[in-house]
Coordinates of C-alpha atoms in Angstrom, one line a residue:
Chain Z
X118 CA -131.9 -254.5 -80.2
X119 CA -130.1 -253.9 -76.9
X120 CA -131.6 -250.5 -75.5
X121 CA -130.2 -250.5 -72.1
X122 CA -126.8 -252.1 -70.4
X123 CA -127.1 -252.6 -66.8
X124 CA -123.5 -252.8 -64.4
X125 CA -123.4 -254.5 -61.0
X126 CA -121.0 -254.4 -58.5
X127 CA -120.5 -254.3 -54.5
X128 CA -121.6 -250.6 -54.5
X129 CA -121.1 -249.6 -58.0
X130 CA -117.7 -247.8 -57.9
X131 CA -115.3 -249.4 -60.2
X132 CA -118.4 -250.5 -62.6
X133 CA -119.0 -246.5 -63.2
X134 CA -115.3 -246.5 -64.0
X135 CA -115.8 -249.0 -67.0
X136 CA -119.5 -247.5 -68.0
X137 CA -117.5 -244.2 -68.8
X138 CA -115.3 -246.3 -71.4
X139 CA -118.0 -248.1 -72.5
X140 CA -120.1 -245.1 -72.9
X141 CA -117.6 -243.3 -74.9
X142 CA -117.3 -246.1 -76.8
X143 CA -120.7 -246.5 -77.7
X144 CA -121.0 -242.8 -78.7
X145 CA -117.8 -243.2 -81.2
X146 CA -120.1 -245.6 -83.4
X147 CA -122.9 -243.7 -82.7
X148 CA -125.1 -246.3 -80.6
X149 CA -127.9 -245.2 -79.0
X150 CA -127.6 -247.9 -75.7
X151 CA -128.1 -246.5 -72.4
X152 CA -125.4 -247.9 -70.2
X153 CA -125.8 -247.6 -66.2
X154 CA -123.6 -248.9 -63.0
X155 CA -125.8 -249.3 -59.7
X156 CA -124.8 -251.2 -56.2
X157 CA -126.0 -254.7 -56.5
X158 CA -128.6 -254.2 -54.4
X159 CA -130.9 -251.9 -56.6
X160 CA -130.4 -254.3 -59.5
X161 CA -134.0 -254.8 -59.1
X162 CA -135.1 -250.9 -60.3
X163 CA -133.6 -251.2 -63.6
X164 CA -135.9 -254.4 -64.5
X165 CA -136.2 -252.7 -68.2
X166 CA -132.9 -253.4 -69.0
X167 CA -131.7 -256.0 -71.7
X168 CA -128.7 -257.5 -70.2
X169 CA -126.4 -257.3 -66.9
X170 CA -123.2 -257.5 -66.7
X171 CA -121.2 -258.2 -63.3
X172 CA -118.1 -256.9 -61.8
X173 CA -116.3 -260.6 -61.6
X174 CA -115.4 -259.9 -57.4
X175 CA -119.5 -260.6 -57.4
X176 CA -119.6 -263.3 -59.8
X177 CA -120.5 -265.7 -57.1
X178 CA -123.7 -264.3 -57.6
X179 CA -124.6 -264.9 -61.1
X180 CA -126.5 -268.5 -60.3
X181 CA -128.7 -266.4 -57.8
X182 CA -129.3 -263.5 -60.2
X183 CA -129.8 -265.2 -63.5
X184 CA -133.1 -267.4 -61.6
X185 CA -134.6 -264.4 -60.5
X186 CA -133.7 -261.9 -63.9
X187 CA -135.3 -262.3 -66.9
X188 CA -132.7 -261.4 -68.9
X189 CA -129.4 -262.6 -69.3
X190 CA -126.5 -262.2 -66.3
X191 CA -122.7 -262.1 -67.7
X192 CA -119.7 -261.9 -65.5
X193 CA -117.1 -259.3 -67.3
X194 CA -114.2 -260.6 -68.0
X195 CA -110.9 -260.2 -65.5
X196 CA -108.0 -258.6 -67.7
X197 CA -110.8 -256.2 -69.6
X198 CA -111.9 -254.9 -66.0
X199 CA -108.7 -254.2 -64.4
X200 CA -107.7 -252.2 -67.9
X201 CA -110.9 -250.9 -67.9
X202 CA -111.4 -251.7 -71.4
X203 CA -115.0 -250.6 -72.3
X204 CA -114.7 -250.7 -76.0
X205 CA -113.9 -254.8 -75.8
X206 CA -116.8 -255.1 -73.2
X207 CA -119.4 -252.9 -75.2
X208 CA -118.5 -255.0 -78.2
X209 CA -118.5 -258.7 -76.6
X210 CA -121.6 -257.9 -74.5
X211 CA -123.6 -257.0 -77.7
X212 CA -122.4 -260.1 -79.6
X213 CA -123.6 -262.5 -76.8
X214 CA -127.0 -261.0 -76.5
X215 CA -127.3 -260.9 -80.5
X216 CA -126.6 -264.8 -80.4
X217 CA -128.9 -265.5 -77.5
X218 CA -131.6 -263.7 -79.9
X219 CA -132.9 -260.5 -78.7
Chain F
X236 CA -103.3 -273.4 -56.5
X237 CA -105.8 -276.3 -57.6
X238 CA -108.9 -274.7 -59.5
X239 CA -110.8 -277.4 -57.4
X240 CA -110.1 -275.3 -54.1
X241 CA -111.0 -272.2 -56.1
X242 CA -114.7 -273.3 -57.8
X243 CA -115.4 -275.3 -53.9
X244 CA -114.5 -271.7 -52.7
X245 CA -116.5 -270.5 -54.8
X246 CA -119.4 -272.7 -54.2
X247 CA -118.8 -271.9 -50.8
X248 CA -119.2 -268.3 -51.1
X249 CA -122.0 -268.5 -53.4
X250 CA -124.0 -270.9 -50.9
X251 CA -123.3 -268.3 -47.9
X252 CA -123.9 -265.1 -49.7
X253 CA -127.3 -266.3 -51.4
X254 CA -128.4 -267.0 -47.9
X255 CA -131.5 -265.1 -47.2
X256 CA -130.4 -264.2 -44.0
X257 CA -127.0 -263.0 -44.7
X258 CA -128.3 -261.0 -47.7
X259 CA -131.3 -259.2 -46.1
X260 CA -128.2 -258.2 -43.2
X261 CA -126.5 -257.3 -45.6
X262 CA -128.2 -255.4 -48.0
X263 CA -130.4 -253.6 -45.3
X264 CA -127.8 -252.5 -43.1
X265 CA -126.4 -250.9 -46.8
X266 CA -129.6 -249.0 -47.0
X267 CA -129.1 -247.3 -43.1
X268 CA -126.2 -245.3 -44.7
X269 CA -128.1 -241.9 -44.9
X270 CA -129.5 -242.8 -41.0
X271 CA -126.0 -243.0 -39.4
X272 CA -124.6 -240.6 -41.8
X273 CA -126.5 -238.0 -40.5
X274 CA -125.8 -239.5 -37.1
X275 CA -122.4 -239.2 -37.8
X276 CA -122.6 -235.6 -38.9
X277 CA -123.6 -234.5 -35.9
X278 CA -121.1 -236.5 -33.8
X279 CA -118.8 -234.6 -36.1
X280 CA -120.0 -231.5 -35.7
X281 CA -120.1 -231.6 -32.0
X282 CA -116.6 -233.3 -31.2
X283 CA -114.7 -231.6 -34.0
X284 CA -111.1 -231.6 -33.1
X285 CA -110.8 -228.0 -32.7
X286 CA -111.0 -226.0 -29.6
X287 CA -112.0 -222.5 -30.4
X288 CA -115.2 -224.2 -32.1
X289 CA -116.0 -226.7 -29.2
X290 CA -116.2 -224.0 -27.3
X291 CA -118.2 -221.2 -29.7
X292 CA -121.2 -224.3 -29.9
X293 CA -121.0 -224.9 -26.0
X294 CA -121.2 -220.8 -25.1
X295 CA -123.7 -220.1 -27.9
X296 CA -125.9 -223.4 -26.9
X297 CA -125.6 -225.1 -31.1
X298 CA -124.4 -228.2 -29.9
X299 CA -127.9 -228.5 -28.0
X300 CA -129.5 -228.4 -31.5
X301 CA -126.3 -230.4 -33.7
X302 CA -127.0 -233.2 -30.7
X303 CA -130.7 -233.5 -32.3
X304 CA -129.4 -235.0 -35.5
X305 CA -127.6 -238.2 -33.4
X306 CA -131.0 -238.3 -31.1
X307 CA -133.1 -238.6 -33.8
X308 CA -131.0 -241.4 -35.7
X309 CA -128.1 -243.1 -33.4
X310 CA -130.1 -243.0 -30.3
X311 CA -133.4 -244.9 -31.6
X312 CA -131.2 -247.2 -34.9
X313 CA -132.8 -250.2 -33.9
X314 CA -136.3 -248.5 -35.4
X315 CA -134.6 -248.0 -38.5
X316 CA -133.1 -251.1 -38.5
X317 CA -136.6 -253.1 -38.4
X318 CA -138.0 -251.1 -41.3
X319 CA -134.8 -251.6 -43.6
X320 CA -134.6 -255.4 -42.6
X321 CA -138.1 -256.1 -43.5
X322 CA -137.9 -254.1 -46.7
X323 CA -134.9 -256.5 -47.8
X324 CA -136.4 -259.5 -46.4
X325 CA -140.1 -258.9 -48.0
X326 CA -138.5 -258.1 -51.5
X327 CA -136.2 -261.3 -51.5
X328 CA -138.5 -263.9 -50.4
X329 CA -141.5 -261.5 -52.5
X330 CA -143.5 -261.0 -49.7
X331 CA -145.9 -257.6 -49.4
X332 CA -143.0 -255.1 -48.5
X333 CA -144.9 -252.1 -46.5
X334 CA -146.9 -254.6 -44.9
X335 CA -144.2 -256.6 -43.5
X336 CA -142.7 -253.3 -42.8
X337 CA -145.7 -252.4 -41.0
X338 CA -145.7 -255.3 -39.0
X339 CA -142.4 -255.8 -38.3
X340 CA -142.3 -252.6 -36.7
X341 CA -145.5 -253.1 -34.5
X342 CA -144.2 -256.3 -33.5
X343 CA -140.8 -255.1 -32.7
X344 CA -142.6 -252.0 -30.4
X345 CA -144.8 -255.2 -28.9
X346 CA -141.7 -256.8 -27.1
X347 CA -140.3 -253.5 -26.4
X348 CA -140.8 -252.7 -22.9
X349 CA -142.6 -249.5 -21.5
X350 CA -141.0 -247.5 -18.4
X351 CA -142.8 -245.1 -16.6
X352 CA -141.5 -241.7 -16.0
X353 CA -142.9 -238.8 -14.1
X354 CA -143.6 -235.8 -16.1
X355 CA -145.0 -232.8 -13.6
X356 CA -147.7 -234.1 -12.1
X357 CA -148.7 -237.6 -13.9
X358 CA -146.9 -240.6 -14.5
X359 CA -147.0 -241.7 -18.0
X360 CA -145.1 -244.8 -19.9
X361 CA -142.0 -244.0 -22.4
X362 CA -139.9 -246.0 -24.7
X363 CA -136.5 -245.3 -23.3
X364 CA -133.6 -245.1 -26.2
X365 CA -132.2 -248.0 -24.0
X366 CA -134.1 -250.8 -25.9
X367 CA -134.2 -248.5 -29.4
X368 CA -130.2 -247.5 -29.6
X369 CA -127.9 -249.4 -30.2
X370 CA -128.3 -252.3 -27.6
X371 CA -131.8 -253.2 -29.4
X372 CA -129.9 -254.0 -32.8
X373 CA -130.0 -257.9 -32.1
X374 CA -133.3 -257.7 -31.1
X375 CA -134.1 -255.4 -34.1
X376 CA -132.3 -257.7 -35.8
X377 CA -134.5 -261.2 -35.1
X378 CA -137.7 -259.4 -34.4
X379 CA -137.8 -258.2 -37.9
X380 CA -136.5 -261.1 -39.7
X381 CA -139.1 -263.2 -37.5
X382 CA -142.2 -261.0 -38.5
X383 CA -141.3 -260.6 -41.9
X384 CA -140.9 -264.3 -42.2
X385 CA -143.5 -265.5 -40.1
X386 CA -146.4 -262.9 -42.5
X387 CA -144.9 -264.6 -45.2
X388 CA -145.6 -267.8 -43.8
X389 CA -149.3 -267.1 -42.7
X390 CA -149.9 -265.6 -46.2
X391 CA -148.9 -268.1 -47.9
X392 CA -150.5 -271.0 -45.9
X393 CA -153.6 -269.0 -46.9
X394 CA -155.4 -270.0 -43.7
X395 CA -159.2 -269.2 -44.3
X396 CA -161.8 -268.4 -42.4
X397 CA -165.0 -270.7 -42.5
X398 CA -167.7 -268.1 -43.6
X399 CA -171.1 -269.3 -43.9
X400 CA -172.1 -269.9 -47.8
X401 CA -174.1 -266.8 -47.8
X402 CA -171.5 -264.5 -47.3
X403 CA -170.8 -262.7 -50.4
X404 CA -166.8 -263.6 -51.3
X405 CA -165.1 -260.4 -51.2
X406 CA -167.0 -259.7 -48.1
X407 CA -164.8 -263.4 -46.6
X408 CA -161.4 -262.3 -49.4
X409 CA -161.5 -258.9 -46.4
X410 CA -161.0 -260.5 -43.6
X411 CA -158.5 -263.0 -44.7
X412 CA -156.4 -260.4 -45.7
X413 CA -156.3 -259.7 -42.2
X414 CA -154.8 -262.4 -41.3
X415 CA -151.8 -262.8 -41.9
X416 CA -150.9 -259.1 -39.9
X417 CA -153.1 -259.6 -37.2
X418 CA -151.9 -263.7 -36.9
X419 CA -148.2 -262.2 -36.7
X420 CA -148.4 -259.5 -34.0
X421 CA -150.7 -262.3 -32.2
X422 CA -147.6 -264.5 -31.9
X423 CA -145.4 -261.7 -30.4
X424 CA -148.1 -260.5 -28.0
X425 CA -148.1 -263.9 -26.5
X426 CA -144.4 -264.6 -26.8
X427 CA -143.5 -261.4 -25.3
X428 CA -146.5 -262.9 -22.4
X429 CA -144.8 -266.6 -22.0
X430 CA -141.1 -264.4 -21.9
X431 CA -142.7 -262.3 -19.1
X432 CA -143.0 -265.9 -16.9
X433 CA -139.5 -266.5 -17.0
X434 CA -136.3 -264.8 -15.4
X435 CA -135.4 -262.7 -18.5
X436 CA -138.8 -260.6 -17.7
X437 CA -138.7 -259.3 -21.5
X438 CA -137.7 -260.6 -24.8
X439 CA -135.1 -257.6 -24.8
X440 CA -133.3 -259.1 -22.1
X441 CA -133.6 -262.3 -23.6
X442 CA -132.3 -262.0 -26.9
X443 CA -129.4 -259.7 -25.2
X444 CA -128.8 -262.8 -22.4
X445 CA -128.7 -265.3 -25.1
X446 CA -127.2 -263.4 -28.6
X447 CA -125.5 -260.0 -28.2
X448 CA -124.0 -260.8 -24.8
X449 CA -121.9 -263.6 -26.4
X450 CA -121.2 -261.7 -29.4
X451 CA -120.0 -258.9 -27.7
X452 CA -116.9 -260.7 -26.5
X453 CA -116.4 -261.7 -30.2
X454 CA -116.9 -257.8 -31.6
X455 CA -115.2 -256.7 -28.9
X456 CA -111.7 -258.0 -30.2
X457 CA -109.5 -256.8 -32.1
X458 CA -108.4 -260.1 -33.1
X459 CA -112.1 -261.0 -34.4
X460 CA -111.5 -257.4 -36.5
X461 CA -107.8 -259.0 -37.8
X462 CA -109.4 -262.4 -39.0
X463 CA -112.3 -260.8 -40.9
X464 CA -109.9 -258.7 -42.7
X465 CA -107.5 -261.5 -43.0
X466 CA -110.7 -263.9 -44.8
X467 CA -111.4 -260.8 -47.1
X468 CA -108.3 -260.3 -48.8
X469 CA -108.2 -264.2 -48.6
X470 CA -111.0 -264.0 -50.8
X471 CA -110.3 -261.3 -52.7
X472 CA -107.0 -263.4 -53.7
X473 CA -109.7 -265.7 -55.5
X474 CA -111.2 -262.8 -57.1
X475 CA -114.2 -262.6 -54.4
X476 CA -115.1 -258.9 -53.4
X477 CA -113.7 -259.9 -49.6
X478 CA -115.7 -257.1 -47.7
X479 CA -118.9 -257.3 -50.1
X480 CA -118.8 -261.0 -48.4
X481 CA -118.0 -260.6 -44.9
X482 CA -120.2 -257.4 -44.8
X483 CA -123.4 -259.5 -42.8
X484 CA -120.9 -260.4 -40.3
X485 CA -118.8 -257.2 -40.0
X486 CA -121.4 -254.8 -39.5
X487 CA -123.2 -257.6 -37.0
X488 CA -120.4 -257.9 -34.8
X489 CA -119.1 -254.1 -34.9
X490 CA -121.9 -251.3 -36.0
X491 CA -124.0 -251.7 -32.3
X492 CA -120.3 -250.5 -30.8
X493 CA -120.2 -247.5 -33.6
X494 CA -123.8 -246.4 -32.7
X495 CA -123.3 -246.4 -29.0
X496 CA -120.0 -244.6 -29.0
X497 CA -121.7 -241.9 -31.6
X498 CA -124.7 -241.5 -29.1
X499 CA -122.2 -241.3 -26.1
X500 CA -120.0 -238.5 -28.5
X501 CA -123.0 -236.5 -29.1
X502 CA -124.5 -236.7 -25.3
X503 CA -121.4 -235.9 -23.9
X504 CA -120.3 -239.3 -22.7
X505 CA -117.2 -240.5 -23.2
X506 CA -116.9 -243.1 -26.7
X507 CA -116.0 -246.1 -25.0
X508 CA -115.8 -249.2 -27.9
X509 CA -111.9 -249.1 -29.2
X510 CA -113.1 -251.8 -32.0
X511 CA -115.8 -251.0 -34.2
X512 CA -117.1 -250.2 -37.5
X513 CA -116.3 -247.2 -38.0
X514 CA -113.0 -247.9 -36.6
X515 CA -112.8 -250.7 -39.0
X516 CA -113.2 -248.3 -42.0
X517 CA -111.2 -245.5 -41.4
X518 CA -108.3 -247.2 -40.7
X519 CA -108.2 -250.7 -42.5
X520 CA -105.3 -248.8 -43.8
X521 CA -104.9 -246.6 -47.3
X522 CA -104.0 -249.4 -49.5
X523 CA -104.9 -249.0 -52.2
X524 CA -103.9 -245.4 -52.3
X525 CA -100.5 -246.6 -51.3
X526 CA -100.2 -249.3 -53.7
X527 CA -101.9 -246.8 -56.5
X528 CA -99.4 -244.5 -56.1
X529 CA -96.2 -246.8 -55.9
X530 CA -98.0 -248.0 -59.7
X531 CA -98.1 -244.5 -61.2
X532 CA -94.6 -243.6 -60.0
X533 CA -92.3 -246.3 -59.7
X534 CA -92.7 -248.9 -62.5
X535 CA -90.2 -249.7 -65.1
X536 CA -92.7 -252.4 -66.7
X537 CA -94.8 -251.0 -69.5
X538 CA -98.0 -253.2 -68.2
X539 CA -97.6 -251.8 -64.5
X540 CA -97.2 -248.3 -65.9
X541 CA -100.8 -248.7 -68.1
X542 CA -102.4 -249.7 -65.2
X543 CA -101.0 -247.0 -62.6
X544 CA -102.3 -244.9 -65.4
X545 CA -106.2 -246.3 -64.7
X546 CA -105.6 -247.1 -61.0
X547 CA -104.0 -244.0 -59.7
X548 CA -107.5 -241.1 -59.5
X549 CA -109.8 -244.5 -58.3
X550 CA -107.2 -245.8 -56.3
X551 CA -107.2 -242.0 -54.0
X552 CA -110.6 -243.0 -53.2
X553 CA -110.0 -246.4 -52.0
X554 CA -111.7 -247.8 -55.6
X555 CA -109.1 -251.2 -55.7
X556 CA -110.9 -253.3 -58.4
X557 CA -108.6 -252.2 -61.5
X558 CA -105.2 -252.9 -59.3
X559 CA -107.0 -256.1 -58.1
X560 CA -107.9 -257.3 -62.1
X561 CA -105.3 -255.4 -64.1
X562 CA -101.7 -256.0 -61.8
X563 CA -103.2 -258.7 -61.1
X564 CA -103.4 -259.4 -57.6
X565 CA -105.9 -262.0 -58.0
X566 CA -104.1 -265.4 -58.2
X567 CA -100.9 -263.8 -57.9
X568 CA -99.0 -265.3 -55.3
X569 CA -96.2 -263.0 -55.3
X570 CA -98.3 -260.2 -53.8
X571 CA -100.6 -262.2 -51.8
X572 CA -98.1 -261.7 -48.6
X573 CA -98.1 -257.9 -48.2
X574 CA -101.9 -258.1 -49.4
X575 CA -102.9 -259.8 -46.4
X576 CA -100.9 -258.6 -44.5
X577 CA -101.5 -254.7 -45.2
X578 CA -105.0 -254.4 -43.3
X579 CA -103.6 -256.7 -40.6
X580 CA -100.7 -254.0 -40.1
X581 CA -103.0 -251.2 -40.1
X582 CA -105.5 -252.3 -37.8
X583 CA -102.8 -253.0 -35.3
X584 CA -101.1 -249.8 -35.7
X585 CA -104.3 -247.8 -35.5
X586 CA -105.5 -250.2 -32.6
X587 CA -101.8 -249.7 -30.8
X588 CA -102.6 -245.8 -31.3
X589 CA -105.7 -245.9 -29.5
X590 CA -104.7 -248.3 -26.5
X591 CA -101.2 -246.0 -25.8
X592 CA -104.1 -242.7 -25.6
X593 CA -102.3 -241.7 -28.2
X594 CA -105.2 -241.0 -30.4
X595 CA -109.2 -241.0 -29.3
X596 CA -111.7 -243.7 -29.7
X597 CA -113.5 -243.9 -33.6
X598 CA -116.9 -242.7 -33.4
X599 CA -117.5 -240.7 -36.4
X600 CA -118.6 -242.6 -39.9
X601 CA -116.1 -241.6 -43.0
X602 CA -117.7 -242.6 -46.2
X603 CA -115.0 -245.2 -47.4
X604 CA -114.4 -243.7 -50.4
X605 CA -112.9 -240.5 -48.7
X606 CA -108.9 -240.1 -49.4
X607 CA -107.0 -240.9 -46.6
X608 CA -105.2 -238.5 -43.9
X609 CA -108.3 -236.6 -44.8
X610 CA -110.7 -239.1 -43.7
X611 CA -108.1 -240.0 -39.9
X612 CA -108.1 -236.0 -39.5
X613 CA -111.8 -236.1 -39.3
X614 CA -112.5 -238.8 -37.0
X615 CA -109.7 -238.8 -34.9
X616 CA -108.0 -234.9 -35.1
X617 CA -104.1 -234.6 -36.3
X618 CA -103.6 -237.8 -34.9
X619 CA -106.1 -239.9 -37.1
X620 CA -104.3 -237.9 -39.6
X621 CA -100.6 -239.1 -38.4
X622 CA -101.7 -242.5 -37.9
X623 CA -102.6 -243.1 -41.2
X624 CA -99.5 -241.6 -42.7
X625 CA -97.6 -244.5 -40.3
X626 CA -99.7 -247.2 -41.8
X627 CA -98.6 -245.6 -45.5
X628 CA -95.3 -246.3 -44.6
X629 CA -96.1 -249.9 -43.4
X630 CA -97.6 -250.4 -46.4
X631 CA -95.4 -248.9 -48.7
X632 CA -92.3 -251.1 -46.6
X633 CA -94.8 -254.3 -46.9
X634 CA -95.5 -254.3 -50.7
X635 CA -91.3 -252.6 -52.0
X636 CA -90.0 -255.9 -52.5
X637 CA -92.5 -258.0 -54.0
X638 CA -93.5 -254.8 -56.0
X639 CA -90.1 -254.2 -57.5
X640 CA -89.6 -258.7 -58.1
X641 CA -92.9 -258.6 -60.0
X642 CA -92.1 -255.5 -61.9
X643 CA -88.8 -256.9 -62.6
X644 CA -90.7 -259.8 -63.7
X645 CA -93.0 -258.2 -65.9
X646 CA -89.7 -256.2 -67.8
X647 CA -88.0 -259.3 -68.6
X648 CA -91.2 -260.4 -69.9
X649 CA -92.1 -257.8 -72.1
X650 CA -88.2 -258.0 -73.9
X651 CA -88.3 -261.5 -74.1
X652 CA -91.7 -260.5 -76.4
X653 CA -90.0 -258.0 -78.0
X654 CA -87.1 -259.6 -79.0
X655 CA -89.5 -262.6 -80.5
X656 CA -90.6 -260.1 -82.8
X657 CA -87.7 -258.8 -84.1
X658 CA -86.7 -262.3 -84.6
X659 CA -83.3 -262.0 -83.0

């Protein structure tokens, strides 16, 4: 069961824009999934999270972060981040972490 | 556009980034934010561009005690510079963070040199803010990446001490424990002895000689400023957060230039560093705010007008990522002239403004995310404020046509879809 959703981006801006959507989202099928957006640099206080998800302007760092994480690293797709669309991110996220079986 | 170019790019970028270097500079000059903030603060407080208040803090004798919050942090960065360094540095290469702080800063204070002074009667020795502002940066700079990395190595190697057999071996386990602190700050001792031999007299001399003096002619130009900003939106045309990437380098080349013209602000000395950091972020030029805005008005498209709807309230605040994703402006060559372009215009403008004395020398900090005529009005008085209005219209004039071609674009588009459906 994912608990916790972790967002990275340069300083966690425009990933709190899409962790509002993906909140609200999560609340309309009543999930109980904490979902957080921090500057990619305190990645490493949220190491009880389930799965991260990065802003795709720092996806040139998912080969760095998925050696050191021990959980998986996703870059979000480009269309559903400029649209914001939380819903279709929420959803995909928790269908790739259900077939990588956690 | 061949998607070779863009994954070698990316390889590229990935490669640099994942540097340890570049991401200890640039993560731990991230962390210094609520040092020079404050810094900045009081630089603000003491040259805000009003009269009537300059002169209530000089008769009642405040700006004596607003200058204490740019003594206490621009005037001796380079301390907090070592700490935040080896914090970064220790927790990449998992290393004991406080110690390497701890001995990162003891090393850094070993090459620092000592002046006397006279105080009354005695003479006693001082640390001058000349060696812990912002000309010690560079030093800062190597001294902690050096001892952090050089602890690490010691540690690691594990050197032992040959105890006799008879010594209990947590009696042996405390002294090697030692060693790796007391082997580091025994290397600077006796490099900051063999540097006393030679011409430089002291590694700060040295490491300003041999680094920062050469740099300075490169973070001195406004041209350096122009590529940087050039590379990011470069990058960002790939879908790379530009800045996030050129960060390391940026702040390198410009922030000692911020620091020293906030100390000068605060002490009463004239700012004298046109380019610099915080230049470079209050007037990079409002963008996105520009382009936001032009979204949420003008579009006839419905898939511009959805995302001027997202991007508009973000886009104030100089957030760019839905525009960047959602127009896009990623691999979209038809905006990729006016967004190069737009920071290059901007700089120039603001840079122009400056060199005619038509508006002061940047030496306040803005956060980036504050809206913009508000952010030029508080580092540079009404004429920040007009400046930045000038580079709106540049911008706005840069991106008209290739906004209204694309929108055009994106209408024929969506009733070429339309009438599919209807199956006319």
């Amino acid at each position: 069961m994912v608990k916790k959703i972790l967002l990275a981006c340069s300083g966690g801006f425009s990933t709190s824009m899409l962790v509002q959507k993906m909140v609200e989202a999560a609340e309309k099928k009543n999930m109980d999934i904490e979902i957080i957006a921090v500057a990619e640099e305190n990645i490493e206080n949220h190491l009880d999270s389930d799965v991260l998800l990065l802003g795709p302007q720092i996806g040139h760092k998912l080969e760095d972060l998925t050696k050191e994480l021990e959980f998986p690293v996703f870059v979000i797709n480009m269309a559903d981040y400029g649209l914001m669309n939380g819903e279709k991110v929420l959803k995909e996220t928790l269908e790739k972490v259900n077939i990588g079986g956690i | 556009m061949s998607g070779s170019f863009a994954e070698n790019l990316n390889k590229g970028v990935t490669k640099f980034s994942s540097n340890i270097i570049v991401k200890t500079i640039a993560a731990g000059m991230a962390r210094l934010l609520p040092v020079t903030m404050i810094g900045s603060l009081a630089t603000l407080l003491i040259s805000f561009p009003f009269e009537p208040w300059t002169e209530f803090i000089t008769n009642t004798g405040l700006i004596n005690i607003f200058s204490v919050g740019s003594q206490m942090t621009n005037d001796i960065i380079s301390i907090y510079l070592v700490v935040v360094l080896a914090y970064d540095m220790s927790r990449l290469i998992k290393s004991n963070q406080i110690n390497s702080i701890l001995v990162a800063i003891v090393s850094f204070f070993v090459v620092t040199p000592m002046t006397p002074a006279l105080v009354g009667e005695s003479t006693i020795n001082v640390f001058t803010t000349t060696y812990l502002g912002s000309r010690g940066m560079f030093v800062g700079i190597v001294i902690s990446l050096l001892a952090t990395y050089l602890f690490y190595i010691i540690s690691e190697k594990g050197l032992k001490i040959k105890m006799p057999s008879a010594v209990p071996p947590a009696i042996s386990a405390s002294f090697e424990a030692l060693i790796p602190a007391v082997g580091t700050v025994t290397l600077f001792v006796i490099l900051n002895v063999l540097v006393g031999m030679t011409q430089w007299v002291d590694v700060h001399t040295m490491i300003y000689a041999l680094l920062q003096a050469p740099l300075e002619g490169l973070g001195g130009s406004i041209w350096t400023m122009v590529f940087l900003a050039l590379l990011g939106e470069f990058f960002w045309f790939f879908g790379i957060h530009g800045s996030n990437v050129t960060s390391a380098v940026n702040n390198t080349l410009f922030m000692p230039s911020a620091i020293e013209n906030a100390s000068n602000v605060a002490s009463g000395l004239p700012a004298t560093k046109v380019v610099n950091s915080y230049f470079l972020e209050a007037f990079k030029g409002p963008r996105h705010t520009v382009l936001s805005v032009m979204l949420f008005f003008l579009p006839k498209s419905k898939r511009l007008k959805a995302i001027g709807k997202v991007a508009v309230v973000p886009g104030m605040f100089g957030i760019s990522e839905p525009m960047k994703f959602g127009i896009p402006m990623v691999l979209n060559p038809v905006l990729l002239v006016p967004m190069s372009l737009a920071p290059v215009v901007s700089l120039l403008i603001a840079y122009f403004a400056i060199k005619i004395g038509f508006m002061r020398i940047v030496s306040i900090a803005v956060p980036w995310t504050m809206p913009p005529i508000l952010s030029g009005f508080l580092v540079a008085g009404w004429q920040g404020a007009v400046v930045q209005i000038i580079q709106m219209f540049a911008i706005f004039t840069l991106y008209i046509p290739f906004f209204k071609y694309l929108d055009r674009r994106y209408v024929s588009e969506e009733e070429l879809q339309e009438n599919t459906v209807k199956g006319k």
